[in-house]
């Protein structure tokens, strides 16, 4: 549940900030950007958990 909350906070933050960066008044580009960033973060977290990096 903690990961889901972090993903939702990240998605909403990316959406809000990209809405102000693109400044078009539409929701298409900010929504696409926030979704792609969310997929990127989820993929990175999945790859990190799958490989179990250690310093040994």
XYZ file of N, CA, C and O in Angstrom:
224
model
N 0.825 -1.197 0.000
C 0.000 0.000 0.000
C 0.863 1.252 0.000
O 0.465 2.268 -0.540
N 2.036 1.155 0.580
C 2.911 2.313 0.639
C 3.391 2.698 -0.757
O 3.474 3.886 -1.077
N 3.687 1.709 -1.582
C 4.139 1.987 -2.949
C 3.029 2.638 -3.763
O 3.293 3.560 -4.546
N 1.801 2.189 -3.590
C 0.686 2.755 -4.347
C 0.495 4.221 -3.979
O 0.281 5.070 -4.850
N 0.600 4.542 -2.684
C 0.464 5.933 -2.262
C 1.574 6.788 -2.852
O 1.325 7.903 -3.334
N 2.792 6.275 -2.848
C 3.906 7.027 -3.432
C 3.713 7.226 -4.927
O 4.026 8.296 -5.460
N 3.207 6.210 -5.622
C 2.956 6.347 -7.053
C 1.869 7.377 -7.329
O 1.971 8.161 -8.271
N 0.819 7.400 -6.511
C -0.249 8.383 -6.705
C 0.234 9.802 -6.448
O -0.129 10.733 -7.169
N 1.053 9.979 -5.420
C 1.605 11.307 -5.131
C 2.520 11.749 -6.263
O 2.470 12.905 -6.711
N 3.342 10.837 -6.769
C 4.241 11.162 -7.873
C 3.453 11.506 -9.128
O 3.767 12.480 -9.823
N 2.418 10.719 -9.428
C 1.604 10.979 -10.613
C 0.916 12.335 -10.528
O 0.950 13.123 -11.480
N 0.310 12.619 -9.390
C -0.400 13.897 -9.265
C 0.569 15.075 -9.301
O 0.267 16.104 -9.909
N 1.732 14.931 -8.691
C 2.720 16.005 -8.735
C 3.230 16.245 -10.141
O 3.343 17.402 -10.580
N 3.534 15.172 -10.868
C 3.975 15.324 -12.256
C 2.891 15.940 -13.117
O 3.164 16.767 -13.989
N 1.641 15.549 -12.890
C 0.539 16.096 -13.681
C 0.368 17.595 -13.427
O 0.246 18.376 -14.366
N 0.394 17.981 -12.167
C 0.198 19.398 -11.834
C 1.331 20.256 -12.374
O 1.101 21.299 -13.000
N 2.568 19.819 -12.174
C 3.688 20.621 -12.637
C 3.770 20.661 -14.160
O 4.076 21.702 -14.742
N 3.479 19.559 -14.825
C 3.521 19.578 -16.287
C 2.357 20.373 -16.867
O 2.472 20.923 -17.963
N 1.247 20.459 -16.149
C 0.140 21.302 -16.617
C 0.571 22.765 -16.660
O 0.219 23.494 -17.580
N 1.359 23.196 -15.680
C 1.833 24.571 -15.678
C 3.006 24.784 -16.626
O 3.220 25.881 -17.112
N 3.769 23.737 -16.905
C 4.905 23.877 -17.817
C 4.424 23.983 -19.262
O 4.886 24.839 -20.018
N 3.485 23.119 -19.693
C 3.044 23.123 -21.086
C 2.141 24.315 -21.408
O 2.141 24.798 -22.526
N 1.355 24.796 -20.475
C 0.530 25.999 -20.586
C -0.318 26.055 -21.851
O -0.394 27.068 -22.522
N -0.969 24.957 -22.202
C -1.841 24.974 -23.366
C -3.308 25.038 -22.984
O -4.143 25.326 -23.829
N -3.617 24.743 -21.752
C -5.004 24.739 -21.327
C -5.705 23.413 -21.577
O -6.870 23.262 -21.247
N -4.997 22.466 -22.190
C -5.577 21.145 -22.412
C -4.949 20.155 -21.440
O -3.907 20.421 -20.850
N -5.576 19.012 -21.292
C -5.085 18.003 -20.359
C -4.329 16.872 -21.047
O -3.819 15.981 -20.376
N -4.253 16.889 -22.374
C -3.682 15.760 -23.101
C -2.186 15.603 -22.844
O -1.727 14.523 -22.460
N -1.409 16.650 -23.065
C 0.045 16.535 -22.896
C 0.448 16.311 -21.443
O 1.293 15.463 -21.178
N -0.105 17.058 -20.482
C 0.262 16.779 -19.086
C -0.118 15.370 -18.634
O 0.642 14.729 -17.903
N -1.262 14.875 -19.080
C -1.685 13.531 -18.710
C -0.766 12.489 -19.327
O -0.371 11.530 -18.659
N -0.380 12.695 -20.583
C 0.534 11.762 -21.233
C 1.909 11.786 -20.561
O 2.509 10.748 -20.311
N 2.391 12.974 -20.246
C 3.686 13.098 -19.591
C 3.679 12.437 -18.221
O 4.591 11.681 -17.884
N 2.650 12.710 -17.428
C 2.570 12.131 -16.086
C 2.435 10.615 -16.144
O 3.031 9.905 -15.329
N 1.697 10.104 -17.113
C 1.542 8.653 -17.256
C 2.859 7.997 -17.646
O 3.228 6.956 -17.098
N 3.567 8.594 -18.596
C 4.854 8.035 -19.012
C 5.890 8.077 -17.886
O 6.666 7.138 -17.712
N 5.888 9.147 -17.106
C 6.801 9.226 -15.970
C 6.441 8.180 -14.918
O 7.324 7.568 -14.322
N 5.149 7.962 -14.698
C 4.720 6.938 -13.752
C 5.162 5.551 -14.209
O 5.668 4.758 -13.409
N 5.004 5.263 -15.496
C 5.452 3.977 -16.027
C 6.962 3.828 -15.902
O 7.464 2.742 -15.601
N 7.694 4.905 -16.125
C 9.145 4.865 -15.978
C 9.535 4.556 -14.539
O 10.379 3.691 -14.283
N 8.927 5.239 -13.578
C 9.251 5.003 -12.167
C 8.860 3.593 -11.732
O 9.593 2.946 -10.977
N 7.707 3.121 -12.191
C 7.284 1.770 -11.828
C 8.223 0.725 -12.427
O 8.536 -0.276 -11.771
N 8.689 0.958 -13.640
C 9.622 0.026 -14.269
C 10.960 0.008 -13.544
O 11.539 -1.060 -13.308
N 11.441 1.162 -13.160
C 12.704 1.231 -12.420
C 12.575 0.521 -11.081
O 13.468 -0.244 -10.684
N 11.477 0.742 -10.360
C 11.269 0.060 -9.077
C 11.168 -1.446 -9.255
O 11.686 -2.212 -8.446
N 10.508 -1.880 -10.318
C 10.375 -3.316 -10.576
C 11.741 -3.934 -10.886
O 12.072 -5.008 -10.371
N 12.527 -3.268 -11.717
C 13.845 -3.806 -12.062
C 14.767 -3.838 -10.842
O 15.546 -4.777 -10.670
N 14.673 -2.839 -9.994
C 15.497 -2.824 -8.785
C 15.095 -3.942 -7.825
O 15.953 -4.578 -7.217
N 13.808 -4.181 -7.692
C 13.369 -5.233 -6.773
C 13.662 -6.622 -7.337
O 13.865 -7.560 -6.582
N 13.684 -6.750 -8.637
C 13.935 -8.047 -9.261
C 15.405 -8.442 -9.178
O 15.735 -9.602 -8.997
N 16.289 -7.473 -9.285
C 17.723 -7.773 -9.298
C 18.322 -7.856 -7.902
O 19.388 -8.443 -7.727
N 17.704 -7.256 -6.911
C 18.201 -7.290 -5.525
C 19.690 -6.910 -5.459
O 20.554 -7.718 -5.182
N 19.941 -5.653 -5.750
C 21.317 -5.171 -5.718
C 21.916 -5.289 -4.327
O 21.276 -4.971 -3.331
N 23.141 -5.777 -4.251
C 23.852 -5.849 -2.982
C 25.259 -5.293 -3.169
O 25.737 -5.138 -4.297
N 25.904 -4.994 -2.069
C 27.268 -4.470 -2.118
C 28.290 -5.548 -1.823
O 29.468 -5.249 -1.590
N 27.899 -6.799 -1.836
C 28.840 -7.897 -1.543
C 29.809 -8.131 -2.677
O 29.529 -8.124 -3.808
